[in-house]
mmCIF file of C-alpha atoms in Angstrom:
data_model
loop_
_atom_site.group_PDB
_atom_site.id
_atom_site.type_symbol
_atom_site.label_atom_id
_atom_site.label_comp_id
_atom_site.label_asym_id
_atom_site.label_seq_id
_atom_site.Cartn_x
_atom_site.Cartn_y
_atom_site.Cartn_z
ATOM 1 C CA MET A 1 17.074 -54.095 28.120
ATOM 2 C CA VAL A 2 19.158 -50.912 28.091
ATOM 3 C CA ARG A 3 20.850 -50.046 24.782
ATOM 4 C CA PRO A 4 24.703 -50.068 24.938
ATOM 5 C CA TYR A 5 26.429 -46.685 25.086
ATOM 6 C CA ALA A 6 28.681 -47.511 22.124
ATOM 7 C CA VAL A 7 25.762 -47.924 19.738
ATOM 8 C CA LYS A 8 24.209 -44.721 20.986
ATOM 9 C CA GLY A 9 27.462 -42.811 20.454
ATOM 10 C CA LYS A 10 27.843 -44.038 16.869
ATOM 11 C CA LYS A 11 24.357 -42.856 15.955
ATOM 12 C CA ARG A 12 25.140 -39.421 17.353
ATOM 13 C CA ARG A 13 28.231 -39.189 15.173
ATOM 14 C CA LYS A 14 26.217 -40.045 12.091
ATOM 15 C CA ARG A 15 23.697 -37.308 12.869
ATOM 16 C CA GLU A 16 26.475 -34.792 13.467
ATOM 17 C CA ASP A 17 28.001 -35.720 10.115
ATOM 18 C CA LYS A 18 24.665 -35.061 8.420
ATOM 19 C CA TYR A 19 24.338 -31.687 10.146
ATOM 20 C CA GLU A 20 27.872 -30.736 9.134
ATOM 21 C CA ARG A 21 27.125 -31.577 5.493
ATOM 22 C CA VAL A 22 23.955 -29.518 5.547
ATOM 23 C CA GLU A 23 25.800 -26.566 7.141
ATOM 24 C CA GLU A 24 28.537 -26.760 4.499
ATOM 25 C CA ALA A 25 25.925 -26.722 1.743
ATOM 26 C CA GLU A 26 24.216 -23.692 3.308
ATOM 27 C CA GLU A 27 27.521 -21.826 3.678
ATOM 28 C CA ALA A 28 28.302 -22.451 0.021
ATOM 29 C CA SER A 29 24.961 -20.904 -1.021
ATOM 30 C CA GLU A 30 25.080 -17.941 1.421
ATOM 31 C CA PRO A 31 27.126 -15.455 -0.715
ATOM 32 C CA GLU A 32 24.580 -15.547 -3.539
ATOM 33 C CA GLU A 33 21.687 -14.983 -1.151
ATOM 34 C CA THR A 34 23.359 -12.070 0.637
ATOM 35 C CA GLU A 35 24.187 -10.359 -2.639
ATOM 36 C CA ALA A 36 20.592 -10.658 -3.777
ATOM 37 C CA SER A 37 19.164 -9.451 -0.469
ATOM 38 C CA GLN A 38 21.334 -6.354 -0.066
ATOM 39 C CA PRO A 39 18.925 -3.938 -1.837
ATOM 40 C CA GLU A 40 16.061 -5.092 0.406
ATOM 41 C CA ASP A 41 18.114 -4.440 3.560
ATOM 42 C CA VAL A 42 18.967 -0.947 2.346
ATOM 43 C CA ASN A 43 15.324 -0.204 1.621
ATOM 44 C CA LYS A 44 14.328 -1.430 5.034
ATOM 45 C CA GLY A 45 16.843 0.955 6.588
ATOM 46 C CA ALA A 46 18.645 -1.587 8.746
ATOM 47 C CA MET A 47 21.704 0.612 9.056
ATOM 48 C CA VAL A 48 22.641 3.151 11.710
ATOM 49 C CA GLU A 49 22.777 6.682 10.327
ATOM 50 C CA LYS A 50 24.222 9.657 12.113
ATOM 51 C CA GLN A 51 22.464 12.958 12.305
ATOM 52 C CA ASP A 52 23.802 16.253 10.981
ATOM 53 C CA ASN A 53 26.433 18.240 12.819
ATOM 54 C CA GLY A 54 23.647 20.282 14.402
ATOM 55 C CA ASN A 55 22.810 17.295 16.616
ATOM 56 C CA GLU A 56 26.211 15.956 17.558
ATOM 57 C CA GLY A 57 26.613 12.744 19.466
ATOM 58 C CA GLU A 58 23.176 11.403 18.527
ATOM 59 C CA GLU A 59 22.439 8.417 16.305
ATOM 60 C CA LYS A 60 19.288 6.987 14.798
ATOM 61 C CA VAL A 61 18.612 3.365 13.974
ATOM 62 C CA GLY A 62 16.943 2.897 10.605
ATOM 63 C CA ASN A 63 15.153 5.513 8.595
ATOM 64 C CA PRO A 64 13.886 8.761 10.171
ATOM 65 C CA ILE A 65 10.389 8.759 11.615
ATOM 66 C CA GLU A 66 7.772 8.056 8.973
ATOM 67 C CA LEU A 67 4.201 9.002 9.833
ATOM 68 C CA GLU A 68 1.210 8.349 7.637
ATOM 69 C CA GLY A 69 -0.316 11.649 8.772
ATOM 70 C CA ILE A 70 2.578 13.737 7.421
ATOM 71 C CA PRO A 71 2.336 13.445 3.634
ATOM 72 C CA ILE A 72 3.720 15.983 1.190
ATOM 73 C CA THR A 73 1.173 18.264 -0.427
ATOM 74 C CA PRO A 74 1.841 19.520 -3.946
ATOM 75 C CA VAL A 75 3.007 23.136 -3.732
ATOM 76 C CA GLU A 76 4.650 25.206 -6.441
ATOM 77 C CA LEU A 77 7.774 26.350 -4.618
ATOM 78 C CA SER A 78 9.946 28.767 -6.552
ATOM 79 C CA THR A 79 12.318 31.509 -5.524
ATOM 80 C CA LYS A 80 12.101 33.143 -8.965
ATOM 81 C CA ASN A 81 8.486 34.324 -8.639
ATOM 82 C CA GLY A 82 9.285 37.342 -6.501
ATOM 83 C CA PRO A 83 9.362 37.891 -2.748
ATOM 84 C CA GLY A 84 7.756 35.538 -0.256
ATOM 85 C CA ALA A 85 6.670 35.360 3.370
ATOM 86 C CA ILE A 86 8.046 33.677 6.476
ATOM 87 C CA PHE A 87 6.056 33.193 9.679
ATOM 88 C CA ILE A 88 7.596 32.864 13.151
ATOM 89 C CA LEU A 89 5.393 31.668 16.010
ATOM 90 C CA GLU A 90 6.936 32.811 19.279
ATOM 91 C CA ARG A 91 6.477 31.433 22.817
ATOM 92 C CA ALA A 92 4.565 28.352 21.688
ATOM 93 C CA SER A 93 3.366 26.066 24.461
ATOM 94 C CA LEU A 94 4.975 22.780 23.447
ATOM 95 C CA GLU A 95 6.328 21.032 26.532
ATOM 96 C CA VAL A 96 6.786 17.311 27.115
ATOM 97 C CA ALA A 97 6.573 15.725 30.568
ATOM 98 C CA LYS A 98 6.298 12.232 31.999
ATOM 99 C CA VAL A 99 2.734 11.784 33.217
ATOM 100 C CA GLY A 100 2.359 8.423 34.901
ATOM 101 C CA LYS A 101 4.387 5.935 32.893
ATOM 102 C CA THR A 102 4.339 7.697 29.519
ATOM 103 C CA TYR A 103 5.622 10.967 28.064
ATOM 104 C CA GLN A 104 2.907 13.343 26.888
ATOM 105 C CA LEU A 105 2.549 16.813 25.417
ATOM 106 C CA LEU A 106 1.090 18.927 28.210
ATOM 107 C CA ASN A 107 -2.211 20.722 27.668
ATOM 108 C CA SER A 108 -4.652 22.421 30.011
ATOM 109 C CA ASP A 109 -7.558 20.041 29.331
ATOM 110 C CA ASP A 110 -5.938 16.667 29.952
ATOM 111 C CA HIS A 111 -3.236 17.563 32.470
ATOM 112 C CA SER A 112 -4.770 20.257 34.685
ATOM 113 C CA ASN A 113 -4.368 18.176 37.882
ATOM 114 C CA PHE A 114 -0.789 17.269 37.003
ATOM 115 C CA LEU A 115 0.082 20.910 36.352
ATOM 116 C CA ARG A 116 -1.469 22.115 39.610
ATOM 117 C CA LYS A 117 0.430 19.483 41.591
ATOM 118 C CA ASN A 118 3.660 20.857 40.096
ATOM 119 C CA ASN A 119 2.706 24.495 40.874
ATOM 120 C CA ARG A 120 2.084 25.458 37.255
ATOM 121 C CA ASP A 121 -0.715 27.467 35.719
ATOM 122 C CA PRO A 122 -2.808 25.230 33.412
ATOM 123 C CA ALA A 123 -3.987 28.272 31.432
ATOM 124 C CA LEU A 124 -0.482 28.707 29.986
ATOM 125 C CA TYR A 125 -0.320 25.236 28.429
ATOM 126 C CA ARG A 126 -2.180 25.697 25.152
ATOM 127 C CA PRO A 127 -0.660 23.709 22.265
ATOM 128 C CA ASP A 128 -3.995 24.067 20.456
ATOM 129 C CA ILE A 129 -3.024 27.680 19.661
ATOM 130 C CA VAL A 130 -0.012 26.480 17.669
ATOM 131 C CA HIS A 131 -2.148 23.843 15.971
ATOM 132 C CA GLN A 132 -4.735 26.366 14.786
ATOM 133 C CA ALA A 133 -2.072 28.850 13.665
ATOM 134 C CA LEU A 134 -0.200 26.225 11.622
ATOM 135 C CA LEU A 135 -3.387 25.037 9.942
ATOM 136 C CA MET A 136 -4.252 28.611 9.020
ATOM 137 C CA VAL A 137 -0.911 29.482 7.446
ATOM 138 C CA LEU A 138 -0.320 26.160 5.686
ATOM 139 C CA ASP A 139 -3.852 26.096 4.217
ATOM 140 C CA SER A 140 -3.631 29.688 2.972
ATOM 141 C CA PRO A 141 -3.668 30.593 -0.737
ATOM 142 C CA ILE A 142 -0.191 32.154 -0.466
ATOM 143 C CA ASN A 143 1.198 28.751 0.485
ATOM 144 C CA LYS A 144 -0.625 27.025 -2.377
ATOM 145 C CA ALA A 145 0.837 29.631 -4.743
ATOM 146 C CA GLY A 146 4.380 28.925 -3.514
ATOM 147 C CA LYS A 147 4.868 32.249 -1.734
ATOM 148 C CA LEU A 148 5.394 30.792 1.748
ATOM 149 C CA ARG A 149 9.112 30.294 2.336
ATOM 150 C CA ASN A 150 9.140 28.654 5.769
ATOM 151 C CA VAL A 151 7.464 28.497 9.166
ATOM 152 C CA TYR A 152 9.437 28.604 12.415
ATOM 153 C CA VAL A 153 8.087 27.814 15.870
ATOM 154 C CA ARG A 154 9.953 28.749 19.024
ATOM 155 C CA THR A 155 8.664 27.212 22.230
ATOM 156 C CA ALA A 156 8.486 28.879 25.616
ATOM 157 C CA ALA A 157 11.551 26.842 26.613
ATOM 158 C CA GLY A 158 13.541 28.234 23.662
ATOM 159 C CA VAL A 159 13.429 25.187 21.350
ATOM 160 C CA LEU A 160 13.405 26.270 17.687
ATOM 161 C CA ILE A 161 11.455 24.157 15.173
ATOM 162 C CA GLU A 162 11.527 24.465 11.386
ATOM 163 C CA ILE A 163 8.423 23.410 9.432
ATOM 164 C CA LYS A 164 8.496 23.098 5.659
ATOM 165 C CA PRO A 165 5.652 24.801 3.751
ATOM 166 C CA HIS A 166 4.655 21.611 1.879
ATOM 167 C CA VAL A 167 3.936 19.586 5.029
ATOM 168 C CA ARG A 168 0.331 18.741 5.867
ATOM 169 C CA ILE A 169 -0.332 19.128 9.571
ATOM 170 C CA PRO A 170 -2.752 16.586 11.126
ATOM 171 C CA ARG A 171 -6.277 17.961 11.360
ATOM 172 C CA THR A 172 -7.172 16.463 14.712
ATOM 173 C CA PHE A 173 -5.622 17.897 17.866
ATOM 174 C CA LYS A 174 -4.904 14.494 19.379
ATOM 175 C CA ARG A 175 -2.848 13.391 16.394
ATOM 176 C CA PHE A 176 -1.107 16.767 16.294
ATOM 177 C CA CYS A 177 0.007 16.251 19.905
ATOM 178 C CA GLY A 178 1.394 12.843 18.971
ATOM 179 C CA VAL A 179 3.372 14.312 16.087
ATOM 180 C CA MET A 180 4.793 17.135 18.214
ATOM 181 C CA LEU A 181 5.700 14.656 20.951
ATOM 182 C CA GLN A 182 7.709 12.536 18.524
ATOM 183 C CA LEU A 183 9.289 15.630 16.998
ATOM 184 C CA LEU A 184 10.544 16.905 20.347
ATOM 185 C CA GLN A 185 11.833 13.437 21.284
ATOM 186 C CA LYS A 186 13.387 12.398 17.946
ATOM 187 C CA LEU A 187 14.296 15.935 16.758
ATOM 188 C CA SER A 188 13.007 15.390 13.199
ATOM 189 C CA ILE A 189 10.130 13.924 11.192
ATOM 190 C CA SER A 190 10.537 12.844 7.580
ATOM 191 C CA ALA A 191 8.132 12.304 4.712
ATOM 192 C CA VAL A 192 6.637 8.883 4.048
ATOM 193 C CA GLY A 193 9.075 6.882 1.946
ATOM 194 C CA LYS A 194 11.542 9.760 1.590
ATOM 195 C CA ARG A 195 14.546 11.166 3.388
ATOM 196 C CA GLU A 196 13.364 14.769 3.309
ATOM 197 C CA LYS A 197 12.866 16.220 6.783
ATOM 198 C CA LEU A 198 9.532 17.992 6.924
ATOM 199 C CA MET A 199 9.905 19.136 10.530
ATOM 200 C CA ARG A 200 13.073 19.338 12.579
ATOM 201 C CA VAL A 201 14.592 20.963 15.641
ATOM 202 C CA ILE A 202 17.309 23.444 14.658
ATOM 203 C CA LYS A 203 19.799 25.685 16.434
ATOM 204 C CA ASN A 204 19.036 29.187 17.659
ATOM 205 C CA PRO A 205 18.939 32.046 16.786
ATOM 206 C CA VAL A 206 16.229 32.179 14.157
ATOM 207 C CA THR A 207 17.789 35.223 12.488
ATOM 208 C CA GLN A 208 20.478 33.105 10.823
ATOM 209 C CA TYR A 209 17.787 31.428 8.686
ATOM 210 C CA LEU A 210 16.075 34.639 7.563
ATOM 211 C CA PRO A 211 16.783 36.390 4.242
ATOM 212 C CA VAL A 212 19.128 39.350 4.428
ATOM 213 C CA ASN A 213 16.790 41.842 2.762
ATOM 214 C CA SER A 214 13.664 40.746 4.634
ATOM 215 C CA ARG A 215 11.349 43.090 6.506
ATOM 216 C CA LYS A 216 10.689 41.709 9.998
ATOM 217 C CA ILE A 217 7.342 42.738 11.509
ATOM 218 C CA GLY A 218 6.108 41.934 14.994
ATOM 219 C CA PHE A 219 2.433 41.893 16.029
ATOM 220 C CA SER A 220 0.855 42.698 19.369
ATOM 221 C CA TYR A 221 -2.394 44.172 20.630
ATOM 222 C CA SER A 222 -0.382 46.284 23.099
ATOM 223 C CA SER A 223 1.494 48.106 20.330
ATOM 224 C CA GLU A 224 0.734 51.818 20.037
ATOM 225 C CA LYS A 225 1.093 51.698 16.243
ATOM 226 C CA LEU A 226 -2.380 50.690 15.014
ATOM 227 C CA VAL A 227 -2.453 50.192 11.226
ATOM 228 C CA SER A 228 -4.572 48.616 8.532
ATOM 229 C CA ILE A 229 -2.760 45.446 7.509
ATOM 230 C CA HIS A 230 -3.939 45.744 3.889
ATOM 231 C CA ASN A 231 -2.599 49.293 3.522
ATOM 232 C CA TYR A 232 0.569 48.426 5.433
ATOM 233 C CA VAL A 233 1.429 45.466 3.196
ATOM 234 C CA ALA A 234 0.448 47.294 0.006
ATOM 235 C CA ALA A 235 2.812 50.175 0.825
ATOM 236 C CA ALA A 236 5.784 47.871 1.454
ATOM 237 C CA GLU A 237 8.554 47.377 -1.088
ATOM 238 C CA ASN A 238 7.953 44.727 -3.713
ATOM 239 C CA ASN A 239 11.493 43.334 -3.747
ATOM 240 C CA ARG A 240 11.751 42.348 -0.080
ATOM 241 C CA ASP A 241 10.589 39.237 1.747
ATOM 242 C CA PHE A 242 8.206 39.551 4.696
ATOM 243 C CA VAL A 243 8.902 37.997 8.096
ATOM 244 C CA PHE A 244 5.863 38.048 10.385
ATOM 245 C CA VAL A 245 6.378 37.378 14.104
ATOM 246 C CA VAL A 246 3.171 36.309 15.846
ATOM 247 C CA GLY A 247 2.725 35.188 19.439
ATOM 248 C CA ALA A 248 1.394 31.635 19.907
ATOM 249 C CA MET A 249 0.680 31.872 23.640
ATOM 250 C CA ALA A 250 -2.518 32.406 25.612
ATOM 251 C CA HIS A 251 -1.403 35.573 27.447
ATOM 252 C CA GLY A 252 1.494 37.980 27.264
ATOM 253 C CA LYS A 253 3.479 39.989 24.770
ATOM 254 C CA VAL A 254 6.026 38.973 22.169
ATOM 255 C CA GLU A 255 9.363 40.585 22.955
ATOM 256 C CA THR A 256 12.066 40.127 20.313
ATOM 257 C CA ASP A 257 15.172 42.077 19.400
ATOM 258 C CA TYR A 258 15.247 41.288 15.685
ATOM 259 C CA THR A 259 12.017 42.934 14.450
ATOM 260 C CA ASP A 260 12.171 46.103 12.345
ATOM 261 C CA ASP A 261 8.637 47.201 13.164
ATOM 262 C CA PHE A 262 6.100 46.420 15.876
ATOM 263 C CA ILE A 263 2.446 46.993 14.949
ATOM 264 C CA SER A 264 -1.135 46.262 15.943
ATOM 265 C CA ILE A 265 -3.694 45.412 13.243
ATOM 266 C CA SER A 266 -6.879 45.644 15.320
ATOM 267 C CA GLY A 267 -8.286 47.580 18.224
ATOM 268 C CA TYR A 268 -9.344 44.295 19.809
ATOM 269 C CA PRO A 269 -7.326 41.292 20.978
ATOM 270 C CA LEU A 270 -7.116 38.654 18.256
ATOM 271 C CA SER A 271 -6.209 35.001 18.285
ATOM 272 C CA ALA A 272 -3.016 33.943 16.545
ATOM 273 C CA ALA A 273 -4.971 32.038 13.885
ATOM 274 C CA PHE A 274 -7.200 35.001 12.996
ATOM 275 C CA CYS A 275 -4.216 37.374 12.961
ATOM 276 C CA ILE A 276 -2.463 35.072 10.492
ATOM 277 C CA SER A 277 -5.601 34.866 8.343
ATOM 278 C CA MET A 278 -5.706 38.680 8.090
ATOM 279 C CA ILE A 279 -2.034 38.767 7.119
ATOM 280 C CA CYS A 280 -2.528 36.086 4.462
ATOM 281 C CA GLN A 281 -5.514 37.941 2.994
ATOM 282 C CA ALA A 282 -3.482 41.156 2.774
ATOM 283 C CA LEU A 283 -0.590 39.332 1.088
ATOM 284 C CA ALA A 284 -2.931 37.614 -1.355
ATOM 285 C CA GLY A 285 -4.343 41.026 -2.315
ATOM 286 C CA LYS A 286 -0.856 42.500 -2.788
ATOM 287 C CA TRP A 287 0.364 39.583 -4.923
ATOM 288 C CA ASP A 288 -2.949 39.135 -6.823
ATOM 289 C CA ILE A 289 -3.548 35.626 -5.523
ATOM 290 C CA LEU A 290 -7.159 34.492 -5.762
#
């Protein structure tokens, strides 16, 4: 026998009444819960924060990128302990392209076929040169002593990147490519659990970030001025900061209009990493850093 509709309708009303009472009880208890949960939401970064004026019109959801491979290393940074050094890596091969269905940082080993199909020379795509150069300068004794002011990287496409001296670059090349890919896409990378930006894309020109009294020195094997880097640094003034401009490309010459001097420190072509190691050794000898 089929149940009458009237009985069925009454039972529905009773259930609705129960649901309404439960909803009213939940609404009455909601303000206390939201007040208690506000600090957790802030810590989780569930808000939309706008970037600085340098990147207008762009917004980020949540906290900046946090990578476990970018911790902060303890470095004694102080501007009161005399002059320091700044390194600029020019013409770095850091280019992102869509290979297949994903975006990747192009390099000559993994993307040689892709580069040839697009009429590009695979020999020019060497992000490993930047990786080795950054490891050399950030692991140097002058950085541990707090004498390294900043590191700037300008890509072949003209993108300027600022890297703080207390960042620890990933040791493996594959992870380094992943970090650079996210940096070029998100424009900044922050420390784990902090708001400090360890690496970020900034506006050109690089000269606006350099100290006023700094001595800007460019390096190239093709320079006619062959000097001993130890004697050259030792003869420099003690009250001026050094700005060293080193090429981070496989072939070619660094051509800039902001360098005060253009020298060669060896009669043989040197890699960017070894050139930086010679500079750091000369600076450590000048500043008595062991």
